[in-house]
Short mmCIF file of C-alpha atoms and ligand atoms in Angstrom, two decimals:
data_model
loop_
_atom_site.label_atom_id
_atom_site.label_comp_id
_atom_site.label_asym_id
_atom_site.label_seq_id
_atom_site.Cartn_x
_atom_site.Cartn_y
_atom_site.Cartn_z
CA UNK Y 1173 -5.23 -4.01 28.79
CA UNK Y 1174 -2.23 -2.09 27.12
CA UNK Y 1175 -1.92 1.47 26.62
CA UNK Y 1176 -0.57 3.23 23.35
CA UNK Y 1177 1.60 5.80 23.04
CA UNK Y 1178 0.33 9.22 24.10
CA UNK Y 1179 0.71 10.82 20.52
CA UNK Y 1180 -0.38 7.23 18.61
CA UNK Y 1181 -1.59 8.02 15.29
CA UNK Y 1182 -4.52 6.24 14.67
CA UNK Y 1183 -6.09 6.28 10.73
CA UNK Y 1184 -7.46 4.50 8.09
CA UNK Y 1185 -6.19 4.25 4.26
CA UNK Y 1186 -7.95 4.76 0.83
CA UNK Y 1187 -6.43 5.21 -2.39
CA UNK Y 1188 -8.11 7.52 -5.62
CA UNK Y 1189 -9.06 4.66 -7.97
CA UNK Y 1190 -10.82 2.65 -5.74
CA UNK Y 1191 -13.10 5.47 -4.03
CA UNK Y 1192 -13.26 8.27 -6.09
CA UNK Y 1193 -15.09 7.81 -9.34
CA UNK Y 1194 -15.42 10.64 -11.41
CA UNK Y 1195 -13.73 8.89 -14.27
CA UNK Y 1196 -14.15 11.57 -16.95
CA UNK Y 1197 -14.80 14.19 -14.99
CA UNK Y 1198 -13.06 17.44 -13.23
CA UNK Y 1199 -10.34 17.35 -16.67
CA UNK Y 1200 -8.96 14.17 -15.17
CA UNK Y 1201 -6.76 11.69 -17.78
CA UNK Y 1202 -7.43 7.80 -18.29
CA UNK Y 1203 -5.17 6.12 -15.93
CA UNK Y 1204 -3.93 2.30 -16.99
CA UNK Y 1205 -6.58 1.01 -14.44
CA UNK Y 1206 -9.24 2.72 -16.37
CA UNK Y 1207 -8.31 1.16 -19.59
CA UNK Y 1208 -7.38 -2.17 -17.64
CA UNK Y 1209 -11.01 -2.30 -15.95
CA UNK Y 1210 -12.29 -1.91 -19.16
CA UNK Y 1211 -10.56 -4.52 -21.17
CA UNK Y 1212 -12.75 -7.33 -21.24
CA UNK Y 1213 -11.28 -10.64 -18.86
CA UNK Y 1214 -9.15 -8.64 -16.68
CA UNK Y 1215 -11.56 -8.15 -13.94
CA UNK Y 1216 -14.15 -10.28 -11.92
CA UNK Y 1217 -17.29 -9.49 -13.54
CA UNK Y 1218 -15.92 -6.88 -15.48
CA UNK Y 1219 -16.50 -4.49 -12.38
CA UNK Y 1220 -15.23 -0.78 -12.78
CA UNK Y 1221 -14.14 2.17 -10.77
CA UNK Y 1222 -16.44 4.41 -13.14
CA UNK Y 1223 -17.83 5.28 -10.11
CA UNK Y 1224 -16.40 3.47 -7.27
CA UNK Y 1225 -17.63 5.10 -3.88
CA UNK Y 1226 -18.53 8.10 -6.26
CA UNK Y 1227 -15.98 9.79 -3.64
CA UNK Y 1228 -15.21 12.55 -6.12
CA UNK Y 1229 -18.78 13.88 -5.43
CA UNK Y 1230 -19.34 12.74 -1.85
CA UNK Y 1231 -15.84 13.59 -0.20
CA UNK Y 1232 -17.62 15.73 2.04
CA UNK Y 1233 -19.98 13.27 3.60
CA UNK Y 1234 -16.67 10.96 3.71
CA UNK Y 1235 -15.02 13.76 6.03
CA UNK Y 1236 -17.97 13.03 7.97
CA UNK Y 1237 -16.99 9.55 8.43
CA UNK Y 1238 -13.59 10.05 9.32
CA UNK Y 1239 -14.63 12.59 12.10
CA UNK Y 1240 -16.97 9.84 13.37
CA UNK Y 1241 -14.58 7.41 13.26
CA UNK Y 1242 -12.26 9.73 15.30
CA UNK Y 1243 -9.03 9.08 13.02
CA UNK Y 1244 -5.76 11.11 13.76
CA UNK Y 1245 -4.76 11.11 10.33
CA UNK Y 1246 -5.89 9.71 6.83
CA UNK Y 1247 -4.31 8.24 4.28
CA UNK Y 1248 -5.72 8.81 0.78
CA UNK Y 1249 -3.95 8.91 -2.86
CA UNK Y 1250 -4.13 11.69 -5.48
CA UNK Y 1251 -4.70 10.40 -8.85
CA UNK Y 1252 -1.79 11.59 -11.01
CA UNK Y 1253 -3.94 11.78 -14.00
CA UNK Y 1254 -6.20 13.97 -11.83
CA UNK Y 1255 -2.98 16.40 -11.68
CA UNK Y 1256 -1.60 15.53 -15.37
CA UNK Y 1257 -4.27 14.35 -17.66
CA UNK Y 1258 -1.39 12.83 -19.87
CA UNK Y 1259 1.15 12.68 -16.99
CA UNK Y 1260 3.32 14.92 -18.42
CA UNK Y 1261 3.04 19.02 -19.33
CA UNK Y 1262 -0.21 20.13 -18.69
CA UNK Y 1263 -1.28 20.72 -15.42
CA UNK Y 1264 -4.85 20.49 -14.60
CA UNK Y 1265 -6.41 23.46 -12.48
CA UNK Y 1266 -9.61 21.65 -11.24
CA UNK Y 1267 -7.82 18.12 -10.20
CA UNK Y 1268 -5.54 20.71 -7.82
CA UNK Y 1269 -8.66 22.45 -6.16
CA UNK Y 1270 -10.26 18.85 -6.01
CA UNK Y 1271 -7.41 17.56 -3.36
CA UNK Y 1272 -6.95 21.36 -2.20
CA UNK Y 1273 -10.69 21.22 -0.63
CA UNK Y 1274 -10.12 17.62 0.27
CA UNK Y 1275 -7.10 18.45 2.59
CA UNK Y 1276 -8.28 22.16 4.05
CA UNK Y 1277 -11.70 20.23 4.99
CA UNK Y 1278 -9.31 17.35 6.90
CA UNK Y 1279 -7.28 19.74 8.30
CA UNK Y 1280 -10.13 21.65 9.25
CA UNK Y 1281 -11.24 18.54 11.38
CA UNK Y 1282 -8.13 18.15 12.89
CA UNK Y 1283 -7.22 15.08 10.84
CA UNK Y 1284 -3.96 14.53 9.13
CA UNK Y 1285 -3.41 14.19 5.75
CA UNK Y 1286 -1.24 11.32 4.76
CA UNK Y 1287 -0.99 11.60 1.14
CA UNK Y 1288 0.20 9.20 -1.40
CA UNK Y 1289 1.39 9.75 -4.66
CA UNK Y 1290 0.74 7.06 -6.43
CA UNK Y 1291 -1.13 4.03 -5.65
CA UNK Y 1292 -0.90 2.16 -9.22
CA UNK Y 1293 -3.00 4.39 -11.83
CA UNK Y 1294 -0.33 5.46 -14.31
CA UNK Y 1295 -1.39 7.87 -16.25
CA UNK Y 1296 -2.39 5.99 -19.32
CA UNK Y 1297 -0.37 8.11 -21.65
CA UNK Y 1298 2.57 7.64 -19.81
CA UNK Y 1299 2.06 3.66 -20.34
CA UNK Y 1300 1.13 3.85 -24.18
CA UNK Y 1301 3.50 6.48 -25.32
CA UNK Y 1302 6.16 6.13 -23.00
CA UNK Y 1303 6.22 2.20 -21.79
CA UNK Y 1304 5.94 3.59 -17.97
CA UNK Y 1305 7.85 2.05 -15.46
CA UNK Y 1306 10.35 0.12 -17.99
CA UNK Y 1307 11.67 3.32 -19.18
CA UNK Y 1308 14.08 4.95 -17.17
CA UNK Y 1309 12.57 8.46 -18.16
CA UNK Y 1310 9.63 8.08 -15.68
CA UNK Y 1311 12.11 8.66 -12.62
CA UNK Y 1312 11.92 12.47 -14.11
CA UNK Y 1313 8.02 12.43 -14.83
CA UNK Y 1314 7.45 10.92 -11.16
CA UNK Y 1315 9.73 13.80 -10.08
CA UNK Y 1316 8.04 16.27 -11.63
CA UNK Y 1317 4.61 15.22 -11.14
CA UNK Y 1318 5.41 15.14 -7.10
CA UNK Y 1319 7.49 18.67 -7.56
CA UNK Y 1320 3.75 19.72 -8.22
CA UNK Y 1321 2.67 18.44 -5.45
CA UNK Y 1322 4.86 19.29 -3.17
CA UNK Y 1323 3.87 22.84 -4.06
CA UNK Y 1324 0.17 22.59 -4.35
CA UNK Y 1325 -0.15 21.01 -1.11
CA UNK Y 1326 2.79 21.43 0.81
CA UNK Y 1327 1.93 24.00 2.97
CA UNK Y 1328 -0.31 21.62 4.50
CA UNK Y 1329 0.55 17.84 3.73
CA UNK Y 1330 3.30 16.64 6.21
CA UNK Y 1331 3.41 13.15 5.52
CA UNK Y 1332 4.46 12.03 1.91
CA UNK Y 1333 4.58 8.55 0.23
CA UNK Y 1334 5.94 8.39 -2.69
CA UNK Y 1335 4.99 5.11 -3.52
CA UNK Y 1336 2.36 1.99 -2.69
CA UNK Y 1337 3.59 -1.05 -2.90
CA UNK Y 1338 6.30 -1.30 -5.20
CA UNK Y 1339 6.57 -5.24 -5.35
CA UNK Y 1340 2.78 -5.22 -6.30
CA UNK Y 1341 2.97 -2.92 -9.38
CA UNK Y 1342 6.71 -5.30 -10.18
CA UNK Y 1343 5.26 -8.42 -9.61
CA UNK Y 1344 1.13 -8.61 -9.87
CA UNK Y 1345 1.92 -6.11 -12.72
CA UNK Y 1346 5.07 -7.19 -14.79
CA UNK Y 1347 5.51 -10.86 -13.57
CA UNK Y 1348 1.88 -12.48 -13.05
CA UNK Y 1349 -0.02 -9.92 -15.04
CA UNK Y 1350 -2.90 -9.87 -13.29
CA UNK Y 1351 -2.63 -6.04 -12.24
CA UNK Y 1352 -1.81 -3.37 -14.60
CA UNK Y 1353 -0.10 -3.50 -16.94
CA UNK Y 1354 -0.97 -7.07 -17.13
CA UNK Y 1355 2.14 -8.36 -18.67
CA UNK Y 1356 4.12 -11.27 -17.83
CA UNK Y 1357 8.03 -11.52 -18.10
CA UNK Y 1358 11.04 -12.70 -16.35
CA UNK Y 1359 13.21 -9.29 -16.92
CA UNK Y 1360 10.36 -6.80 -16.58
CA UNK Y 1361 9.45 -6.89 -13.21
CA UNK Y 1362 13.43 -6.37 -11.90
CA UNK Y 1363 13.56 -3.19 -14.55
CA UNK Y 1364 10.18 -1.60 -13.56
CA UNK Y 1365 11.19 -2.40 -9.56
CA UNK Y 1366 14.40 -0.24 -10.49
CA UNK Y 1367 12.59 2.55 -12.07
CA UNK Y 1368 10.30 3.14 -8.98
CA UNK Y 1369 13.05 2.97 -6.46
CA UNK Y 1370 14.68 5.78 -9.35
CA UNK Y 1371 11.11 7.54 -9.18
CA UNK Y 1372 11.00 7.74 -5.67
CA UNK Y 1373 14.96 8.09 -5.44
CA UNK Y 1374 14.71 11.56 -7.75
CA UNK Y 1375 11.40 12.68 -6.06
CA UNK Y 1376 12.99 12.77 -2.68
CA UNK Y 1377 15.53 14.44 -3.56
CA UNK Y 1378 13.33 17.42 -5.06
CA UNK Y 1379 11.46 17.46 -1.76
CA UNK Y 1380 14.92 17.32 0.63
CA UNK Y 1381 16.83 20.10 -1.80
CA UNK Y 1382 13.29 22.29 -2.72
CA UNK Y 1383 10.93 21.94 0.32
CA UNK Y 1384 11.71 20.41 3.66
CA UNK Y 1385 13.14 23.13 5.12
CA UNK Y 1386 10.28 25.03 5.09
CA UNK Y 1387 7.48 22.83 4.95
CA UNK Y 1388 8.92 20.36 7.54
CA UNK Y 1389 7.49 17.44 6.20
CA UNK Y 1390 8.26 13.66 6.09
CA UNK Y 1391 8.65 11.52 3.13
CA UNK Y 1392 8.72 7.31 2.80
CA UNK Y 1393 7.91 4.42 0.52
CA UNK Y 1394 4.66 2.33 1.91
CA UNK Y 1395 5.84 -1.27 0.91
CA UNK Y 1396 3.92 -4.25 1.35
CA UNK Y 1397 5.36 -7.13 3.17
CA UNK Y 1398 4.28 -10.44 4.69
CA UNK Y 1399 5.64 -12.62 6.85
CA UNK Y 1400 7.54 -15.70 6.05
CA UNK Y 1401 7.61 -18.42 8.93
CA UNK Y 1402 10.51 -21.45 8.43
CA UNK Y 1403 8.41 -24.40 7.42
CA UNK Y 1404 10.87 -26.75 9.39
CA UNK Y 1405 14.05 -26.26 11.57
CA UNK Y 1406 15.67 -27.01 8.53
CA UNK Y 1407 18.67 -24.56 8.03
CA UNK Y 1408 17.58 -24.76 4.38
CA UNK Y 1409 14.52 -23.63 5.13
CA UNK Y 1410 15.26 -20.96 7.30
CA UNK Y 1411 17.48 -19.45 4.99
CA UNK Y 1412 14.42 -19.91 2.47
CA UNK Y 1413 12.49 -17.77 4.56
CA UNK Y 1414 15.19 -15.30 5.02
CA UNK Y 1415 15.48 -15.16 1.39
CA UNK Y 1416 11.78 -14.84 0.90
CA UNK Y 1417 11.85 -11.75 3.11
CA UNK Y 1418 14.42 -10.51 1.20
CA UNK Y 1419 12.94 -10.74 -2.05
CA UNK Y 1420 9.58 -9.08 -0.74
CA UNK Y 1421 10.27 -6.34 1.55
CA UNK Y 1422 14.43 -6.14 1.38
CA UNK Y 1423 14.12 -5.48 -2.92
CA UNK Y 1424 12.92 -2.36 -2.04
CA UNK Y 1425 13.86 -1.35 1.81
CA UNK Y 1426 17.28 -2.39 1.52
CA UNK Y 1427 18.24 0.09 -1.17
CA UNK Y 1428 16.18 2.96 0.58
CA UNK Y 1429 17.14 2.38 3.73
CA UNK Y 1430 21.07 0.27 2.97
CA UNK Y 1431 21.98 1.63 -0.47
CA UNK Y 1432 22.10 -1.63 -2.29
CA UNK Y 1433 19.87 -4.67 -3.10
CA UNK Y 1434 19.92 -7.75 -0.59
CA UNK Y 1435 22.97 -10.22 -1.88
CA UNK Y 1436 20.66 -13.03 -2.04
CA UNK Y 1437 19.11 -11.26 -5.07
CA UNK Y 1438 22.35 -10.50 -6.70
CA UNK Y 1439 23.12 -13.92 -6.52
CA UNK Y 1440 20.02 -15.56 -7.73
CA UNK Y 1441 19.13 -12.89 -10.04
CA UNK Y 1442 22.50 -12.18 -12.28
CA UNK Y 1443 22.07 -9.60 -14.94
CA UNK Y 1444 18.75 -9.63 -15.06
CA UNK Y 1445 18.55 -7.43 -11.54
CA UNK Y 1446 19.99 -3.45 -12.95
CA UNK Y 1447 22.90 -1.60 -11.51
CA UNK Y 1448 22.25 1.34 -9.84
CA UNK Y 1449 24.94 4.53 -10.83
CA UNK Y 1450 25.98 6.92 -8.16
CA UNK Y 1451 23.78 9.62 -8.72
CA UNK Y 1452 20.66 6.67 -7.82
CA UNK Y 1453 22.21 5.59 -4.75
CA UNK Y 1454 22.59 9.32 -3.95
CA UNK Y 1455 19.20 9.79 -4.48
CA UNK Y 1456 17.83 6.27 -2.48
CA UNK Y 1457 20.21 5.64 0.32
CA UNK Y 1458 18.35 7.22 3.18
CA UNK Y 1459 15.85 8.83 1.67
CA UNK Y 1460 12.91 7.87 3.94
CA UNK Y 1461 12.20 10.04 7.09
CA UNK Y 1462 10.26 6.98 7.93
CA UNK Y 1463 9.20 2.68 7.43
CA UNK Y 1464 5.64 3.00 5.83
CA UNK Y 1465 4.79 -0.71 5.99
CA UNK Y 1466 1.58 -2.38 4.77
CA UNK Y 1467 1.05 -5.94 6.36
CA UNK Y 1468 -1.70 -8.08 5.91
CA UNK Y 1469 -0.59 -12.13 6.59
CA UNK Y 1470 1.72 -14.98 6.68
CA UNK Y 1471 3.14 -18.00 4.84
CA UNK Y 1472 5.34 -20.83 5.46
CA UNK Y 1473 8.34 -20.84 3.63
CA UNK Y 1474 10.67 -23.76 2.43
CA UNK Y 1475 13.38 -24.60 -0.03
CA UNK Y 1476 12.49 -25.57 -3.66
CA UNK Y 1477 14.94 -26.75 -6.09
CA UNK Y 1478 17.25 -24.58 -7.85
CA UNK Y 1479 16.08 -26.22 -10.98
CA UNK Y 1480 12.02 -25.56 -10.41
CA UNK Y 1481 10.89 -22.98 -13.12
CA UNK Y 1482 8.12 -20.71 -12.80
CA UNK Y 1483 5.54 -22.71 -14.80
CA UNK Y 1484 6.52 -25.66 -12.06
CA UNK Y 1485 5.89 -23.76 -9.14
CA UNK Y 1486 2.26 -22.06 -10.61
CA UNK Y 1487 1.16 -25.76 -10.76
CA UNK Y 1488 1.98 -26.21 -6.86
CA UNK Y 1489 0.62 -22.88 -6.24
CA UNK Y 1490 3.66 -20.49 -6.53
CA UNK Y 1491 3.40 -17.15 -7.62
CA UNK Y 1492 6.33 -15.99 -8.41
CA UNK Y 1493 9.59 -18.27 -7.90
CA UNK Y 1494 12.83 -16.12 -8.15
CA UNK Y 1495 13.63 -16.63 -4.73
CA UNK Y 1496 13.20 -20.88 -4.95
CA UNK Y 1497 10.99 -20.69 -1.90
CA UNK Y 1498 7.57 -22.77 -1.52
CA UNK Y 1499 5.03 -20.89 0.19
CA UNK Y 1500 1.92 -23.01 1.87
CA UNK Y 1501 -0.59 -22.51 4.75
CA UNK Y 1502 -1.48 -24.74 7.45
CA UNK Y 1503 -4.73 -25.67 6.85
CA UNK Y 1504 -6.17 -25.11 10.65
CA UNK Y 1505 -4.91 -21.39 9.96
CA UNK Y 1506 -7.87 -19.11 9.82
CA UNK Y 1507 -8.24 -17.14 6.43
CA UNK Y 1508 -10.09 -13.95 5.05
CA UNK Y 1509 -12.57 -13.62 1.73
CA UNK Y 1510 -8.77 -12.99 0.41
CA UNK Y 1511 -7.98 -16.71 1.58
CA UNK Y 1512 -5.27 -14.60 3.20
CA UNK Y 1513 -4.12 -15.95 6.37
CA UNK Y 1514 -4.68 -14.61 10.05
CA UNK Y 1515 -1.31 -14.92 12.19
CA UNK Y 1516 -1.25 -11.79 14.64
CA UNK Y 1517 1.98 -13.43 15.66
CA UNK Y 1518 3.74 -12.96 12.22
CA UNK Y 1519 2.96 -9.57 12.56
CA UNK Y 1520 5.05 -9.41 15.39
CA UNK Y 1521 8.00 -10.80 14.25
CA UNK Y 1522 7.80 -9.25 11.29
CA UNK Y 1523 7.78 -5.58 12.82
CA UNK Y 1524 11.15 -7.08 15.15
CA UNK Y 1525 12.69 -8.20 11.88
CA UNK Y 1526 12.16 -4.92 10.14
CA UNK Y 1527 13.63 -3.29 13.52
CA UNK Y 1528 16.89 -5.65 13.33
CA UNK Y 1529 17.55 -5.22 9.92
CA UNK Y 1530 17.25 -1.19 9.54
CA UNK Y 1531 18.66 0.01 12.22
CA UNK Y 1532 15.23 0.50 14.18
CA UNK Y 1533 13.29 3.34 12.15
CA UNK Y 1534 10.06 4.97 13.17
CA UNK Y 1535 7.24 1.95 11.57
CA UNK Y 1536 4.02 3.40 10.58
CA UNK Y 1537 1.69 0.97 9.60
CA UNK Y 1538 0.26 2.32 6.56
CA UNK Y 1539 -2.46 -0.62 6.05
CA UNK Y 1540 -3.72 -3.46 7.91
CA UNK Y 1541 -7.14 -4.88 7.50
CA UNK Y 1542 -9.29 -7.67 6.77
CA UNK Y 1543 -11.50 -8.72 4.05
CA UNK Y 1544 -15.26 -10.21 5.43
CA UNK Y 1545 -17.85 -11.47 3.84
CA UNK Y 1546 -19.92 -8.59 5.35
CA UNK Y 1547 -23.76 -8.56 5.11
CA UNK Y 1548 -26.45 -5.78 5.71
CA UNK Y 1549 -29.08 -7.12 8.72
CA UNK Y 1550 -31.74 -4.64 10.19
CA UNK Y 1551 -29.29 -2.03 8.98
CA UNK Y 1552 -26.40 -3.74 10.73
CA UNK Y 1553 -23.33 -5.16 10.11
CA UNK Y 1554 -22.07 -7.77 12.54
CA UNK Y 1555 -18.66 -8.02 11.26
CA UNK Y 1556 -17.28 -9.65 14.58
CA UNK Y 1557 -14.53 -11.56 12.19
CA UNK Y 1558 -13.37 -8.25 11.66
CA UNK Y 1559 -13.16 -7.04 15.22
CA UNK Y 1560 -11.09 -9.96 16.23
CA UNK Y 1561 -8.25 -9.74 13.68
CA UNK Y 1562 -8.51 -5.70 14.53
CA UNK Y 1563 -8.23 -6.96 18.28
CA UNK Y 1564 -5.78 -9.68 17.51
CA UNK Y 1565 -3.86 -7.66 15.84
CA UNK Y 1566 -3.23 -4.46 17.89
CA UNK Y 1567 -2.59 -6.54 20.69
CA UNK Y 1568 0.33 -8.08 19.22
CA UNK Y 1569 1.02 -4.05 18.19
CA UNK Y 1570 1.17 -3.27 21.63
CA UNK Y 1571 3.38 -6.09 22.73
CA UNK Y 1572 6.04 -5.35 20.08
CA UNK Y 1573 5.70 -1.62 21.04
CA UNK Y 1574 6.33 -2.65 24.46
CA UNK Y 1575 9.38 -4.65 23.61
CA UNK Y 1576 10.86 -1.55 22.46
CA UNK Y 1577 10.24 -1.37 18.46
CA UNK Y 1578 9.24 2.22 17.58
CA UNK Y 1579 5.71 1.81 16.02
CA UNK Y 1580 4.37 5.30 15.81
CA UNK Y 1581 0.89 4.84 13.88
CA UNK Y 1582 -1.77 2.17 12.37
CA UNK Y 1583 -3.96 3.04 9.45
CA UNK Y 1584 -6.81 0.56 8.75
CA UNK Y 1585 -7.28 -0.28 5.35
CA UNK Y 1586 -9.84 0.43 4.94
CA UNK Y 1587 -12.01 3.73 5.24
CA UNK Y 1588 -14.87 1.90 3.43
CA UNK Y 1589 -15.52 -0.57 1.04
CA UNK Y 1590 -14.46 -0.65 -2.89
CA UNK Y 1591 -13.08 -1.34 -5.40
CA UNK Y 1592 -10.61 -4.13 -4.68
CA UNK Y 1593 -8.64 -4.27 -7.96
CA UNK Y 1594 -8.73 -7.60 -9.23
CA UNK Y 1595 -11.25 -8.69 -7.36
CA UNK Y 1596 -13.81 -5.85 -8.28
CA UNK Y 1597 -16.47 -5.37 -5.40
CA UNK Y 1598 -16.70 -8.73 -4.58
CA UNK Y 1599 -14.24 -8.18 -1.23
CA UNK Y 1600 -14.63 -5.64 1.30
CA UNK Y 1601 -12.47 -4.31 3.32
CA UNK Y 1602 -13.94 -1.35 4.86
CA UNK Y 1603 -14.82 -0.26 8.43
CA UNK Y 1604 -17.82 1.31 6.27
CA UNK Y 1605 -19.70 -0.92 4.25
CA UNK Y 1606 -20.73 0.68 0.81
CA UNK Y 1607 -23.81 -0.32 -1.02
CA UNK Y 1608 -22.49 0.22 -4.57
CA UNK Y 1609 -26.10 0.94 -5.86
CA UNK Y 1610 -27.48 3.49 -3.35
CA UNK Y 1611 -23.78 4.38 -2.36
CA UNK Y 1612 -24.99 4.86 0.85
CA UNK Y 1613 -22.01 4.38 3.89
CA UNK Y 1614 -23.28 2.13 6.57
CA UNK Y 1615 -21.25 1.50 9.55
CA UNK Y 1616 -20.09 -1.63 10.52
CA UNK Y 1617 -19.60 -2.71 13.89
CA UNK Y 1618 -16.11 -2.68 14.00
CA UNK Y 1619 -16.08 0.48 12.90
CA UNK Y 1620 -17.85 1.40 16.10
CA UNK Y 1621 -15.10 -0.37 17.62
CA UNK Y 1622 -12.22 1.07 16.40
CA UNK Y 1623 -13.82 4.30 17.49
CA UNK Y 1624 -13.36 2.69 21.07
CA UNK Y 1625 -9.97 2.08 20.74
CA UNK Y 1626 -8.66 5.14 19.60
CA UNK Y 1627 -10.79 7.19 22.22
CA UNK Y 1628 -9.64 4.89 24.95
CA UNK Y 1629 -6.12 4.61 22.99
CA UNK Y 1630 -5.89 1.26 24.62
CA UNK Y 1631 -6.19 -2.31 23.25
C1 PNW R 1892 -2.88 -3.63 -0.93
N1 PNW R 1892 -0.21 -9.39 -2.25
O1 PNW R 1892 -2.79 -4.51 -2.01
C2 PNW R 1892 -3.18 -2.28 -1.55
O2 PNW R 1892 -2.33 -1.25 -1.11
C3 PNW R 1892 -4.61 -1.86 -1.47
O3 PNW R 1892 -4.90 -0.98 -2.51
C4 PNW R 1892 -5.50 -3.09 -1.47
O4 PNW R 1892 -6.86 -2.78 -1.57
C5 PNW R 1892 -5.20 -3.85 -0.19
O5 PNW R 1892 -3.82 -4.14 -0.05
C6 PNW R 1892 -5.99 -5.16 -0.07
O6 PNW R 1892 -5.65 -6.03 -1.12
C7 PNW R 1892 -2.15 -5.73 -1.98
O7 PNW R 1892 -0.44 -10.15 -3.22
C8 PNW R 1892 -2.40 -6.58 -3.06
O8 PNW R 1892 0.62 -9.70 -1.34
C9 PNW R 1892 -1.75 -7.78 -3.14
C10 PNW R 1892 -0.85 -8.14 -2.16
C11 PNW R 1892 -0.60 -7.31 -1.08
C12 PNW R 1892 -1.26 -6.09 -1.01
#
């Protein structure tokens, strides 16, 4: 038995498109996942978000789950289109009261709201008029859009992130195409990487210079990273997996949290990775209060070949090869729905190596979870897969806390099951499992769990 921290935040994470519904309702815009979801061969089974969770309507009875559950604090995302139909000019009265209720009913039930600004759906105008994240311009949008925010909801939202996941949107979106905006390039994904760190560069700096000093809040990035084990005690390889690292978590943290982008990627990437000018670098360099961190498994990681292209590496499995790094599995390694693989211990090493390389900053884990292929018995569900990688997990949480690394909150993703991009509803992730006819929220038994962990705030 170890015991967290006294003031642990413990939460769970959703984000707008995949809960809320409400499509064309409440004056809200088409994002680019609306028109993605509904372009025909970009989805499994064509599934939607139409609807979702139908959140938008049942937000209330979701408060209700969260105040079960016994959360601390929740993480949600406020669709920008919601705010800005088109992204841009027009603000949109009803989308503000929408999240305005939302919060004031959290807040109301002692929970935090962790808000995100944008978890991937663009505003569709912005991406058809405007070529979104390739065009430097939507550092000001971004800015502007979270200006709005930041007054809106302010007065009550203490935790900002600007951003999910920039790699995903880069490289699922610009590189491998299968996420919005589904297109597939060598240069893209470097420029559009660039022109989120702007975003979020120019939208910190509107909160630091406009707000902080009377709301008191706290603003980060929530960037996704894995982690990369050696495949041998090859000093190639370890390098590989250094570089792999880099080229995952350090494109983005080291010019938040350094000021510059890791040398390896300099090196390997020549002009195609952008300069940043002073005024960027001004805006990035230190810029997060905090290290919002979303982790969810682990590869092994060796040397390929200077000379292996992209098309070689798809046809061994690759995604992405920039970094000349081969990533593989052991096959003994257990795996989620995701075929994602479960290595509590690469958590841990991943939170030290995070704590090494910037300078120890306060980690919040802003998503963790598991994908199961969950099943309604007797109005159960025995998700005990689920439970263990929760269990396995936090206990490696608590060891690395105990070593010293300043972990300060874990957010489950995720609240409930949805819509799991891609993959439409055929993964869930959720501590709630959703039946997307009836929409009725069933609890599964880890969520009954987790309930026991954060009361007894021990793992
Ligand atoms: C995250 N990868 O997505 C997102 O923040 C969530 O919206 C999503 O539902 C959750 O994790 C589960 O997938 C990721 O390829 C998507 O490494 C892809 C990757 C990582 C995270």
């Amino acid at each position: 038995m170890a015991k967290f921290p006294k003031d642990f935040i413990w939460g769970v994470s959703t984000s707008a498109y995949q809960i809320e519904g409400g499509w064309l309702e409440g004056g809200k815009g088409l994002s680019t996942w609306d028109v993605f979801t509904h372009t025909p061969g970009k989805i499994l089974n064509e599934d939607k978000a139409d609807v979702a969770c139908d959140h938008y309507h049942l937000y209330e009875e979701d408060i209700i789950l969260l105040k079960n559950l016994g959360v601390k604090a929740y993480r949600f995302s406020i669709a920008w289109a919601r705010i800005m139909p088109t992204g841009y000019g027009e603000i949109n009265k009803e989308g503000i009261e929408f999240y305005s209720k939302l919060i004031d009913l959290l807040i109301e039930n002692n929970i935090e709201p962790w808000v995100t600004l944008h978890h991937w759906d663009l505003p569709s105008a912005l991406e058809l008029e405007k070529d979104g994240w390739l065009n430097p311009a939507i550092a000001d949008y971004f800015a502007e859009y979270a200006k709005i925010c930041f007054e809106a909801f302010g007065d009550r939202v203490k935790n900002w992130i600007t951003l999910n996941e920039p790699w995903v949107i880069s490289v699922l979106g610009y590189s491998v195409g299968i996420f919005t905006p589904g297109r597939v390039s060598t240069t893209e994904p470097y420029i559009a990487g660039h022109n989120l760190l702007r975003a979020h560069g120019k939208a910190a700096k509107v909160y630091r210079e406009q707000f902080k000093a009377i709301q008191k809040g706290r603003i980060c990035v929530a960037n996704n990273c894995d982690w990369r084990e050696p495949k041998t005690e090859l000093a190639e390889d370890k390098a590989a997996a250094e570089r792999s690292l880099e080229f995952l978590l350090g494109w983005f943290a080291d010019p938040l949290f350094k000021g510059h982008y890791p040398e390896s990627m300099v090196e390997k990437l020549g002009d195609r990775l952008p300069k940043f000018t002073e005024e960027d670098i001004a805006n990035i360099k230190g810029s997060c209060d905090i290290f919002g961190l979303n982790h969810y498994s682990t590869m092994y990681a060796q040397n390929i070949p200077e000379t292996t292209t992209n098309a070689d590496l798809h046809a061994i499995g690759g995604l992405h090869g920039d970094d000349e790094v081969l990533l593989t599995a052991d096959e003994n390694w257990k795996k989620t729905t995701m075929d994602w693989n479960v290595i509590p211990w690469g958590f841990g090493k991943l939170l030290k190596w995070i704590d090494n390389r910037y300078d120890h900053p306060e980690i919040y884990v802003t998503e963790n979870g598991m994908s199961c292929n969950d099943i309604v018995v007797n109005e159960k569900v025995n998700d005990t897969d689920r439970i263990d990688f929760l269990h396995s997990y936090l206990a490696e949480l608590s060891r690395v806390i105990e070593s010293g690394v300043k972990v300060k909150g874990y957010f489950v993703w995720s609240l409930m099951d949805n819509f799991e991009w891609a993959s439409g509803y055929s993964k869930r992730f959720g501590l709630y499992y959703v039946d997307f006819n009836t929409l009725e929220r069933i609890p599964k038994e880890s969520a009954k769990w987790y309930k026991e962990i954060i009361l007894k705030n021990e793992i």
